[in-house]
Amino acid sequence: MTIGSLKQAKEKKSRKNLKAVVDEQSPLLPTKHKEDAGFDEFDGASFSGAVFNLSTTIVGAGIMALPATMKSLGLILGIAVIIFMAFLTEASIELLIRFSRTSKSVSYGGLMGDTFGKYGKMLLQICILVNNIGVLVVYMIIIGDVLSGTNSSGVHHAGVLEGWFGPHWWNSRFFVLLVTTLGIFAPLASLKRIDSLRYTSALSVALAVVFLVVTVGITIFKLMNGTILLPRLLPDVYDVTSFLKLFTVVPVLVTAYICHYNVKSFAVHSIENELEDSTKIRAVVQSSLALCSSVYVLTSLFGFLLFGDATLDDVLSNFDTNLGIPLGSLLNDIVRVSYAAHLMLVFPIVFYPLRLNLDGLLFPSARPLTFDNLRFASLSSGLIAIIFLGANFIPSIWDAFQFTGATAAVCIGFIFPAAVTLRDRYGIATKKDKILGIFMIVLAVFSNVVAIYSDAYSLIKKNSSPSE
């Protein structure tokens, strides 16, 4: 054993002794919320485990709307924008990590509170609530589309249960979502510790891979048979309205990459536990974003190649058609059921920070939620009921993404990190950081204002057309 290794062993031992002293002096049960308490789903993670877990929180229902963004932008611009958003997301997360270390904040909320006071922290909590409720509503909408079917432009796309058994009252959208909520979502959401979901997390990723592999396989088979036409490479722009409509993809892409409140907790806690070299944090983020953007590009590319201009807002709904290949009906069901099951298993992972943020917003001085069964059950039941109602009344995932992406998600992902950088309370921001912050705010506000205007204009035009 060398002198250096002896020194490292002593440092580790002293670190453990220090931790023991802290534990002895602390109460056995916490009496109230910690000011900067974060989420512990990444505590003690190895590098590969951290990449795996972070990727799980990024890849969600947004992937189902990405082929529709390709239909709007064309292949070349669509792929370029997906990659650009990955780089912009990495830059915003890097700013969060750097400013959090300087302010010694252990959560995104702690950083916002340190920079802008309690109202800044409350604003972030509200945005996380809106974003996560919107995402979970999308999950339920997709599950309803897959199992019960959906209508688009007057055309009915049959769900899996309808295809197997025909239309019945018990496979209607409302009843299927009710059974799914009570039988799957409620039990998983009742788990008080997110580490209890580590096996469902791994299974959910495996199911997402099944979806991607089968989709890519079907597309390659049809390409080899020459039954797929070359899709549009660039957007179809012929007037001002069609140009403005291109910006409606921005909220969808913003939502697809949101993971900032998970990353921030992971960055601080795991450095001490497992990733002792703090430079690995950025590598974890970059690796996760590279993996997720690759999955996004492949899904968008092959989904758009497979269905072309017939691609729906929820591409899973396209898998009710005759694919013109052997075992096409079976592959359709495998694709839809595997991803619906993936969303069911990811649901509690997104629900966990949602419930925690609502509790912190409503009961900031109360004891931890896990020690109050009545409060835990009330918040869980209320949130699940809101999500269930939203999934039954919001018509499509595109509408849900437009709202959450243009409001809460863009604030969490870009506007708040940029605002923290420009506020620069500790004087650590470089000129490049401030230019980047201004760029993110201008781009986010402009793109989403145009997207909201374009959606509102299309809605008004659609409602007024029958009377003309």
Short mmCIF file of C-alpha atoms in Angstrom, two decimals:
data_model
loop_
_atom_site.label_atom_id
_atom_site.label_comp_id
_atom_site.label_asym_id
_atom_site.label_seq_id
_atom_site.Cartn_x
_atom_site.Cartn_y
_atom_site.Cartn_z
CA MET A 1 0.00 0.00 0.00
CA THR A 2 1.42 3.39 -1.01
CA ILE A 3 1.47 6.60 1.00
CA GLY A 4 -1.10 8.07 -1.36
CA SER A 5 -3.50 5.19 -0.84
CA LEU A 6 -3.06 5.44 2.95
CA LYS A 7 -3.91 9.11 2.75
CA GLN A 8 -7.03 8.40 0.69
CA ALA A 9 -8.11 5.70 3.16
CA LYS A 10 -7.73 8.13 6.06
CA GLU A 11 -9.75 10.76 4.21
CA LYS A 12 -12.55 8.26 3.56
CA LYS A 13 -12.49 7.12 7.19
CA SER A 14 -12.62 10.68 8.50
CA ARG A 15 -15.46 11.42 6.12
CA LYS A 16 -17.43 8.46 7.48
CA ASN A 17 -16.71 9.53 11.09
CA LEU A 18 -17.90 13.04 10.32
CA LYS A 19 -21.08 11.65 8.82
CA ALA A 20 -21.65 9.56 11.93
CA VAL A 21 -21.26 12.60 14.19
CA VAL A 22 -23.77 14.52 12.14
CA ASP A 23 -26.20 11.63 12.37
CA GLU A 24 -25.83 11.41 16.14
CA GLN A 25 -26.61 15.08 16.56
CA SER A 26 -29.63 15.07 14.29
CA PRO A 27 -33.15 14.07 15.33
CA LEU A 28 -34.29 10.53 14.56
CA LEU A 29 -37.29 11.87 12.64
CA PRO A 30 -37.26 15.18 10.73
CA THR A 31 -39.72 17.67 12.13
CA LYS A 32 -40.32 19.75 9.00
CA HIS A 33 -39.39 20.19 5.35
CA LYS A 34 -35.74 20.86 4.72
CA GLU A 35 -35.34 24.14 2.94
CA ASP A 36 -33.49 22.76 -0.03
CA ALA A 37 -34.54 19.15 0.06
CA GLY A 38 -34.23 17.53 -3.32
CA PHE A 39 -35.19 14.23 -4.81
CA ASP A 40 -33.12 11.20 -3.93
CA GLU A 41 -33.68 9.00 -6.93
CA PHE A 42 -30.05 9.31 -8.02
CA ASP A 43 -28.31 9.03 -4.65
CA GLY A 44 -25.35 6.66 -4.70
CA ALA A 45 -25.52 6.10 -8.44
CA SER A 46 -22.55 4.91 -10.49
CA PHE A 47 -21.74 6.73 -13.72
CA SER A 48 -23.63 4.25 -15.91
CA GLY A 49 -26.49 4.04 -13.42
CA ALA A 50 -26.72 7.83 -13.28
CA VAL A 51 -26.89 8.06 -17.08
CA PHE A 52 -29.53 5.32 -17.13
CA ASN A 53 -31.71 6.98 -14.46
CA LEU A 54 -31.43 10.47 -15.89
CA SER A 55 -32.27 9.19 -19.38
CA THR A 56 -35.38 7.54 -17.93
CA THR A 57 -36.63 10.90 -16.62
CA ILE A 58 -35.98 12.61 -19.98
CA VAL A 59 -37.51 10.13 -22.41
CA GLY A 60 -41.26 10.11 -21.94
CA ALA A 61 -44.47 10.74 -23.81
CA GLY A 62 -42.90 13.57 -25.81
CA ILE A 63 -41.28 11.00 -28.06
CA MET A 64 -44.69 10.07 -29.50
CA ALA A 65 -45.22 13.60 -30.86
CA LEU A 66 -41.76 13.92 -32.43
CA PRO A 67 -42.63 12.23 -35.76
CA ALA A 68 -45.36 14.89 -36.10
CA THR A 69 -42.69 17.57 -35.69
CA MET A 70 -40.85 15.97 -38.61
CA LYS A 71 -44.04 16.26 -40.64
CA SER A 72 -44.05 20.01 -39.91
CA LEU A 73 -40.32 20.70 -40.34
CA GLY A 74 -39.21 18.08 -42.85
CA LEU A 75 -36.41 15.57 -42.24
CA ILE A 76 -33.38 17.86 -42.51
CA LEU A 77 -34.65 20.78 -40.41
CA GLY A 78 -36.40 18.41 -37.99
CA ILE A 79 -33.25 16.45 -37.17
CA ALA A 80 -31.23 19.68 -36.91
CA VAL A 81 -33.69 21.21 -34.44
CA ILE A 82 -33.75 18.08 -32.24
CA ILE A 83 -29.93 18.13 -32.01
CA PHE A 84 -29.88 21.91 -31.43
CA MET A 85 -32.33 21.56 -28.53
CA ALA A 86 -30.08 18.92 -26.95
CA PHE A 87 -27.10 21.31 -27.00
CA LEU A 88 -29.21 24.18 -25.64
CA THR A 89 -30.55 21.95 -22.84
CA GLU A 90 -27.02 20.88 -21.89
CA ALA A 91 -25.95 24.53 -21.71
CA SER A 92 -28.86 25.47 -19.43
CA ILE A 93 -28.21 22.50 -17.11
CA GLU A 94 -24.51 23.40 -16.90
CA LEU A 95 -25.48 26.89 -15.74
CA LEU A 96 -27.75 25.43 -13.07
CA ILE A 97 -25.05 23.11 -11.74
CA ARG A 98 -22.38 25.82 -11.64
CA PHE A 99 -24.52 28.44 -9.89
CA SER A 100 -25.89 25.86 -7.44
CA ARG A 101 -22.41 24.88 -6.30
CA THR A 102 -21.49 28.50 -5.70
CA SER A 103 -24.66 29.21 -3.74
CA LYS A 104 -24.41 25.81 -1.95
CA SER A 105 -27.98 25.04 -3.00
CA VAL A 106 -28.90 21.36 -3.14
CA SER A 107 -31.98 21.68 -5.33
CA TYR A 108 -33.33 23.75 -8.20
CA GLY A 109 -35.84 25.27 -5.80
CA GLY A 110 -33.06 26.15 -3.38
CA LEU A 111 -31.17 27.96 -6.15
CA MET A 112 -34.27 29.93 -7.18
CA GLY A 113 -34.93 30.80 -3.53
CA ASP A 114 -31.34 31.93 -3.04
CA THR A 115 -31.41 34.07 -6.18
CA PHE A 116 -34.93 35.50 -6.17
CA GLY A 117 -36.26 34.82 -2.67
CA LYS A 118 -39.26 32.76 -1.63
CA TYR A 119 -41.41 34.01 -4.51
CA GLY A 120 -38.84 32.79 -7.01
CA LYS A 121 -38.91 29.37 -5.41
CA MET A 122 -42.72 29.35 -5.38
CA LEU A 123 -42.82 30.28 -9.06
CA LEU A 124 -40.58 27.33 -9.89
CA GLN A 125 -42.75 24.98 -7.83
CA ILE A 126 -45.86 26.16 -9.67
CA CYS A 127 -44.16 25.61 -13.02
CA ILE A 128 -43.12 22.09 -12.03
CA LEU A 129 -46.70 21.38 -10.98
CA VAL A 130 -48.10 22.59 -14.30
CA ASN A 131 -45.44 20.77 -16.32
CA ASN A 132 -45.73 17.44 -14.53
CA ILE A 133 -49.52 17.48 -14.50
CA GLY A 134 -49.44 18.20 -18.23
CA VAL A 135 -46.97 15.38 -18.87
CA LEU A 136 -49.02 12.89 -16.86
CA VAL A 137 -52.19 13.98 -18.66
CA VAL A 138 -50.35 13.21 -21.92
CA TYR A 139 -49.43 9.77 -20.56
CA MET A 140 -53.08 9.01 -19.90
CA ILE A 141 -54.19 10.38 -23.28
CA ILE A 142 -51.72 8.10 -25.06
CA ILE A 143 -52.81 5.09 -23.02
CA GLY A 144 -56.42 5.90 -23.90
CA ASP A 145 -55.47 6.25 -27.59
CA VAL A 146 -53.68 2.89 -27.54
CA LEU A 147 -56.28 0.86 -25.67
CA SER A 148 -59.55 2.56 -26.71
CA GLY A 149 -58.74 4.36 -29.96
CA THR A 150 -58.96 7.98 -31.04
CA ASN A 151 -60.52 10.20 -33.69
CA SER A 152 -58.49 12.46 -35.97
CA SER A 153 -59.91 14.60 -38.79
CA GLY A 154 -63.11 12.61 -38.73
CA VAL A 155 -61.29 9.26 -39.01
CA HIS A 156 -61.54 6.73 -36.18
CA HIS A 157 -58.34 4.87 -35.28
CA ALA A 158 -59.22 1.72 -33.37
CA GLY A 159 -57.51 0.88 -30.09
CA VAL A 160 -56.01 -2.46 -29.15
CA LEU A 161 -58.97 -3.61 -27.05
CA GLU A 162 -61.43 -2.52 -29.71
CA GLY A 163 -59.45 -4.40 -32.32
CA TRP A 164 -59.37 -7.57 -30.22
CA PHE A 165 -62.94 -7.64 -28.89
CA GLY A 166 -64.87 -5.06 -30.90
CA PRO A 167 -66.49 -1.90 -29.45
CA HIS A 168 -68.05 -2.42 -26.01
CA TRP A 169 -68.86 -0.17 -23.06
CA TRP A 170 -66.05 -1.70 -21.01
CA ASN A 171 -63.36 -0.76 -23.54
CA SER A 172 -64.57 2.83 -23.92
CA ARG A 173 -61.99 5.51 -23.20
CA PHE A 174 -63.47 6.64 -19.86
CA PHE A 175 -63.82 3.15 -18.42
CA VAL A 176 -60.39 1.96 -19.58
CA LEU A 177 -58.69 5.02 -18.06
CA LEU A 178 -60.68 4.59 -14.85
CA VAL A 179 -59.56 0.96 -14.47
CA THR A 180 -55.97 1.86 -15.37
CA THR A 181 -55.96 4.69 -12.83
CA LEU A 182 -57.38 2.63 -9.97
CA GLY A 183 -55.55 -0.60 -10.79
CA ILE A 184 -52.09 0.64 -11.84
CA PHE A 185 -51.45 4.34 -11.30
CA ALA A 186 -52.89 4.60 -7.79
CA PRO A 187 -50.93 1.64 -6.33
CA LEU A 188 -47.64 2.77 -7.90
CA ALA A 189 -48.20 6.38 -6.84
CA SER A 190 -48.83 5.23 -3.25
CA LEU A 191 -45.17 4.19 -2.85
CA LYS A 192 -43.49 6.70 -0.54
CA ARG A 193 -39.90 6.16 -1.68
CA ILE A 194 -38.89 6.50 -5.28
CA ASP A 195 -36.09 3.93 -4.92
CA SER A 196 -38.89 1.35 -4.62
CA LEU A 197 -39.45 1.97 -8.34
CA ARG A 198 -35.96 1.02 -9.52
CA TYR A 199 -37.17 -2.24 -11.08
CA THR A 200 -40.13 -0.63 -12.83
CA SER A 201 -37.72 2.03 -14.14
CA ALA A 202 -35.49 -0.60 -15.74
CA LEU A 203 -38.50 -2.43 -17.19
CA SER A 204 -39.93 0.80 -18.60
CA VAL A 205 -36.70 1.49 -20.50
CA ALA A 206 -36.71 -2.06 -21.87
CA LEU A 207 -40.27 -1.58 -23.13
CA ALA A 208 -39.32 1.72 -24.80
CA VAL A 209 -36.44 -0.08 -26.54
CA VAL A 210 -38.89 -2.75 -27.78
CA PHE A 211 -41.02 0.01 -29.32
CA LEU A 212 -38.03 1.60 -31.04
CA VAL A 213 -36.54 -1.66 -32.33
CA VAL A 214 -39.83 -2.90 -33.80
CA THR A 215 -40.54 0.48 -35.43
CA VAL A 216 -37.08 0.65 -36.97
CA GLY A 217 -37.34 -2.97 -38.13
CA ILE A 218 -40.71 -2.41 -39.84
CA THR A 219 -39.42 0.73 -41.58
CA ILE A 220 -36.22 -0.93 -42.83
CA PHE A 221 -38.22 -3.92 -44.13
CA LYS A 222 -40.55 -1.63 -46.08
CA LEU A 223 -37.62 0.43 -47.38
CA MET A 224 -35.98 -2.72 -48.73
CA ASN A 225 -39.26 -3.66 -50.43
CA GLY A 226 -39.50 -0.21 -51.95
CA THR A 227 -42.92 0.49 -50.45
CA ILE A 228 -41.91 3.73 -48.69
CA LEU A 229 -41.74 6.98 -50.64
CA LEU A 230 -39.09 9.61 -49.94
CA PRO A 231 -40.61 12.07 -47.45
CA ARG A 232 -40.23 15.83 -47.49
CA LEU A 233 -36.74 17.00 -46.59
CA LEU A 234 -37.72 20.63 -45.88
CA PRO A 235 -40.87 22.28 -44.51
CA ASP A 236 -43.73 23.17 -46.82
CA VAL A 237 -43.91 26.96 -46.45
CA TYR A 238 -46.20 28.84 -48.84
CA ASP A 239 -47.48 31.82 -46.81
CA VAL A 240 -47.06 33.63 -43.50
CA THR A 241 -49.47 31.33 -41.68
CA SER A 242 -47.60 28.19 -42.74
CA PHE A 243 -44.32 29.82 -41.66
CA LEU A 244 -45.66 30.72 -38.22
CA LYS A 245 -47.03 27.19 -37.83
CA LEU A 246 -43.45 25.87 -37.86
CA PHE A 247 -42.97 27.37 -34.39
CA THR A 248 -45.68 25.14 -32.92
CA VAL A 249 -43.08 22.35 -32.69
CA VAL A 250 -41.01 24.35 -30.18
CA PRO A 251 -43.19 23.63 -27.09
CA VAL A 252 -43.17 19.92 -27.98
CA LEU A 253 -39.36 19.82 -28.23
CA VAL A 254 -38.93 21.85 -25.04
CA THR A 255 -41.12 19.40 -23.13
CA ALA A 256 -39.22 16.43 -24.59
CA TYR A 257 -35.95 17.53 -22.96
CA ILE A 258 -37.16 18.78 -19.57
CA CYS A 259 -35.27 17.09 -16.72
CA HIS A 260 -33.74 20.06 -14.91
CA TYR A 261 -35.32 19.58 -11.48
CA ASN A 262 -34.11 15.96 -11.45
CA VAL A 263 -30.61 16.82 -12.68
CA LYS A 264 -30.08 19.47 -10.03
CA SER A 265 -30.80 17.14 -7.17
CA PHE A 266 -28.64 14.47 -8.70
CA ALA A 267 -25.71 16.82 -9.27
CA VAL A 268 -25.24 17.78 -5.63
CA HIS A 269 -26.07 14.58 -3.77
CA SER A 270 -24.24 12.09 -5.97
CA ILE A 271 -20.95 14.03 -6.01
CA GLU A 272 -20.45 13.24 -2.32
CA ASN A 273 -21.82 9.71 -2.46
CA GLU A 274 -20.49 8.10 -5.59
CA LEU A 275 -19.19 10.54 -8.20
CA GLU A 276 -16.32 11.97 -6.17
CA ASP A 277 -14.84 13.64 -9.27
CA SER A 278 -17.27 16.53 -9.76
CA THR A 279 -16.35 16.82 -13.44
CA LYS A 280 -18.26 13.59 -14.06
CA ILE A 281 -21.53 15.39 -13.48
CA ARG A 282 -21.29 17.21 -16.78
CA ALA A 283 -20.26 13.98 -18.52
CA VAL A 284 -23.34 12.24 -17.12
CA VAL A 285 -25.60 15.01 -18.43
CA GLN A 286 -23.91 15.02 -21.83
CA SER A 287 -24.08 11.23 -22.12
CA SER A 288 -27.76 11.18 -21.16
CA LEU A 289 -28.64 13.94 -23.62
CA ALA A 290 -26.64 12.23 -26.38
CA LEU A 291 -28.48 8.97 -25.73
CA CYS A 292 -31.90 10.62 -25.58
CA SER A 293 -31.36 12.80 -28.66
CA SER A 294 -30.26 9.68 -30.57
CA VAL A 295 -33.48 7.92 -29.55
CA TYR A 296 -35.47 11.02 -30.51
CA VAL A 297 -33.85 11.30 -33.93
CA LEU A 298 -34.35 7.58 -34.68
CA THR A 299 -37.98 7.63 -33.54
CA SER A 300 -38.76 10.80 -35.49
CA LEU A 301 -36.94 9.64 -38.60
CA PHE A 302 -38.36 6.14 -38.82
CA GLY A 303 -41.83 7.15 -37.65
CA PHE A 304 -42.06 9.82 -40.34
CA LEU A 305 -40.58 7.51 -42.98
CA LEU A 306 -43.15 4.86 -42.12
CA PHE A 307 -46.28 7.05 -42.22
CA GLY A 308 -45.23 10.19 -44.14
CA ASP A 309 -47.79 13.00 -44.26
CA ALA A 310 -50.34 10.69 -42.64
CA THR A 311 -48.37 10.86 -39.36
CA LEU A 312 -50.71 11.75 -36.48
CA ASP A 313 -49.96 13.90 -33.42
CA ASP A 314 -49.66 10.65 -31.44
CA VAL A 315 -47.77 8.32 -33.78
CA LEU A 316 -48.95 5.28 -31.83
CA SER A 317 -52.42 5.90 -33.25
CA ASN A 318 -50.99 5.23 -36.72
CA PHE A 319 -50.28 1.63 -35.77
CA ASP A 320 -53.89 0.58 -36.33
CA THR A 321 -53.42 0.41 -40.11
CA ASN A 322 -52.38 -2.44 -42.36
CA LEU A 323 -48.60 -2.16 -42.57
CA GLY A 324 -48.43 -4.44 -45.60
CA ILE A 325 -45.86 -6.78 -44.05
CA PRO A 326 -45.98 -10.31 -42.61
CA LEU A 327 -47.32 -10.40 -39.04
CA GLY A 328 -48.22 -6.73 -39.42
CA SER A 329 -51.19 -6.92 -37.04
CA LEU A 330 -49.09 -8.60 -34.33
CA LEU A 331 -46.30 -6.03 -34.70
CA ASN A 332 -48.84 -3.22 -34.47
CA ASP A 333 -50.06 -4.56 -31.15
CA ILE A 334 -46.50 -5.11 -29.84
CA VAL A 335 -45.53 -1.52 -30.63
CA ARG A 336 -48.61 0.01 -29.02
CA VAL A 337 -48.86 -2.23 -25.96
CA SER A 338 -45.11 -2.03 -25.18
CA TYR A 339 -45.08 1.75 -25.13
CA ALA A 340 -48.37 2.01 -23.24
CA ALA A 341 -46.87 -0.29 -20.60
CA HIS A 342 -43.72 1.88 -20.58
CA LEU A 343 -45.80 4.97 -19.79
CA MET A 344 -47.68 3.17 -17.03
CA LEU A 345 -44.37 2.34 -15.33
CA VAL A 346 -42.86 5.81 -15.80
CA PHE A 347 -46.00 7.49 -14.42
CA PRO A 348 -45.01 7.19 -10.71
CA ILE A 349 -41.48 8.51 -11.42
CA VAL A 350 -42.95 11.76 -12.78
CA PHE A 351 -45.68 11.76 -10.13
CA TYR A 352 -43.15 11.67 -7.25
CA PRO A 353 -41.67 15.18 -7.72
CA LEU A 354 -45.12 16.49 -8.61
CA ARG A 355 -46.54 15.45 -5.24
CA LEU A 356 -43.43 16.62 -3.40
CA ASN A 357 -43.56 20.08 -5.00
CA LEU A 358 -47.26 20.51 -4.29
CA ASP A 359 -46.67 19.54 -0.66
CA GLY A 360 -43.80 22.00 -0.36
CA LEU A 361 -45.94 24.73 -1.88
CA LEU A 362 -49.01 24.15 0.29
CA PHE A 363 -47.33 22.99 3.52
CA PRO A 364 -43.83 24.50 3.60
CA SER A 365 -43.45 24.19 7.38
CA ALA A 366 -45.07 20.79 7.87
CA ARG A 367 -43.20 17.61 8.74
CA PRO A 368 -42.02 15.46 5.82
CA LEU A 369 -44.81 14.07 3.68
CA THR A 370 -43.83 10.43 4.22
CA PHE A 371 -44.61 10.76 7.94
CA ASP A 372 -48.13 12.15 7.44
CA ASN A 373 -50.38 9.47 5.93
CA LEU A 374 -53.48 11.67 5.71
CA ARG A 375 -51.65 14.46 3.86
CA PHE A 376 -49.90 11.92 1.63
CA ALA A 377 -53.17 10.22 0.68
CA SER A 378 -55.05 13.50 0.16
CA LEU A 379 -52.43 15.01 -2.15
CA SER A 380 -52.02 11.77 -4.09
CA SER A 381 -55.76 11.29 -4.59
CA GLY A 382 -56.37 14.91 -5.56
CA LEU A 383 -53.57 14.97 -8.14
CA ILE A 384 -54.59 11.64 -9.69
CA ALA A 385 -58.20 12.88 -9.97
CA ILE A 386 -57.07 16.08 -11.76
CA ILE A 387 -54.89 14.11 -14.18
CA PHE A 388 -57.71 11.65 -14.88
CA LEU A 389 -60.18 14.44 -15.68
CA GLY A 390 -57.64 16.24 -17.88
CA ALA A 391 -56.99 13.08 -19.91
CA ASN A 392 -60.73 12.70 -20.57
CA PHE A 393 -61.37 16.29 -21.65
CA ILE A 394 -58.19 17.33 -23.52
CA PRO A 395 -58.55 16.08 -27.12
CA SER A 396 -54.95 15.29 -28.10
CA ILE A 397 -51.38 15.19 -26.82
CA TRP A 398 -50.41 18.02 -29.18
CA ASP A 399 -52.81 20.39 -27.39
CA ALA A 400 -51.41 19.37 -24.00
CA PHE A 401 -47.81 19.81 -25.15
CA GLN A 402 -48.59 23.20 -26.65
CA PHE A 403 -49.86 24.47 -23.30
CA THR A 404 -47.25 23.00 -20.96
CA GLY A 405 -44.33 23.49 -23.38
CA ALA A 406 -45.15 27.14 -24.06
CA THR A 407 -45.64 28.02 -20.39
CA ALA A 408 -44.17 25.92 -17.58
CA ALA A 409 -41.62 23.81 -19.46
CA VAL A 410 -39.92 26.72 -21.20
CA CYS A 411 -39.58 28.53 -17.86
CA ILE A 412 -38.06 25.49 -16.12
CA GLY A 413 -35.74 24.61 -18.99
CA PHE A 414 -34.47 27.96 -20.22
CA ILE A 415 -35.95 31.16 -18.78
CA PHE A 416 -35.20 30.44 -15.10
CA PRO A 417 -31.59 29.22 -15.66
CA ALA A 418 -30.99 32.27 -17.86
CA ALA A 419 -32.53 34.58 -15.24
CA VAL A 420 -30.27 33.11 -12.52
CA THR A 421 -27.27 33.71 -14.77
CA LEU A 422 -28.20 37.33 -15.54
CA ARG A 423 -28.97 38.02 -11.87
CA ASP A 424 -25.46 36.67 -11.09
CA ARG A 425 -25.70 37.15 -7.34
CA TYR A 426 -22.17 35.84 -6.69
CA GLY A 427 -20.45 37.47 -9.67
CA ILE A 428 -19.33 34.24 -11.35
CA ALA A 429 -21.07 34.65 -14.74
CA THR A 430 -18.80 35.31 -17.70
CA LYS A 431 -19.69 37.52 -20.63
CA LYS A 432 -20.38 34.37 -22.64
CA ASP A 433 -22.77 33.13 -19.94
CA LYS A 434 -24.76 36.35 -20.00
CA ILE A 435 -24.94 36.39 -23.80
CA LEU A 436 -26.16 32.79 -23.68
CA GLY A 437 -28.73 33.73 -21.03
CA ILE A 438 -30.10 36.60 -23.12
CA PHE A 439 -30.19 34.33 -26.19
CA MET A 440 -32.14 31.62 -24.33
CA ILE A 441 -34.72 34.07 -22.99
CA VAL A 442 -35.23 35.83 -26.34
CA LEU A 443 -35.44 32.55 -28.27
CA ALA A 444 -37.78 30.94 -25.74
CA VAL A 445 -40.14 33.90 -25.43
CA PHE A 446 -40.25 34.66 -29.17
CA SER A 447 -40.73 31.05 -30.28
CA ASN A 448 -43.44 30.29 -27.76
CA VAL A 449 -45.34 33.55 -28.29
CA VAL A 450 -45.40 32.81 -32.03
CA ALA A 451 -46.44 29.20 -31.32
CA ILE A 452 -49.33 30.35 -29.08
CA TYR A 453 -50.41 32.93 -31.68
CA SER A 454 -50.29 30.33 -34.46
CA ASP A 455 -52.35 27.85 -32.43
CA ALA A 456 -54.90 30.51 -31.49
CA TYR A 457 -55.17 31.69 -35.10
CA SER A 458 -55.67 28.13 -36.39
CA LEU A 459 -58.31 27.46 -33.72
CA ILE A 460 -60.24 30.64 -34.53
CA LYS A 461 -60.03 29.94 -38.26
CA LYS A 462 -61.20 26.35 -37.73
CA ASN A 463 -64.19 27.43 -35.61
CA SER A 464 -65.21 30.18 -38.02
CA SER A 465 -64.90 28.16 -41.24
CA PRO A 466 -68.29 26.32 -41.03
CA SER A 467 -70.24 29.57 -40.81
CA GLU A 468 -68.55 31.07 -43.84
#
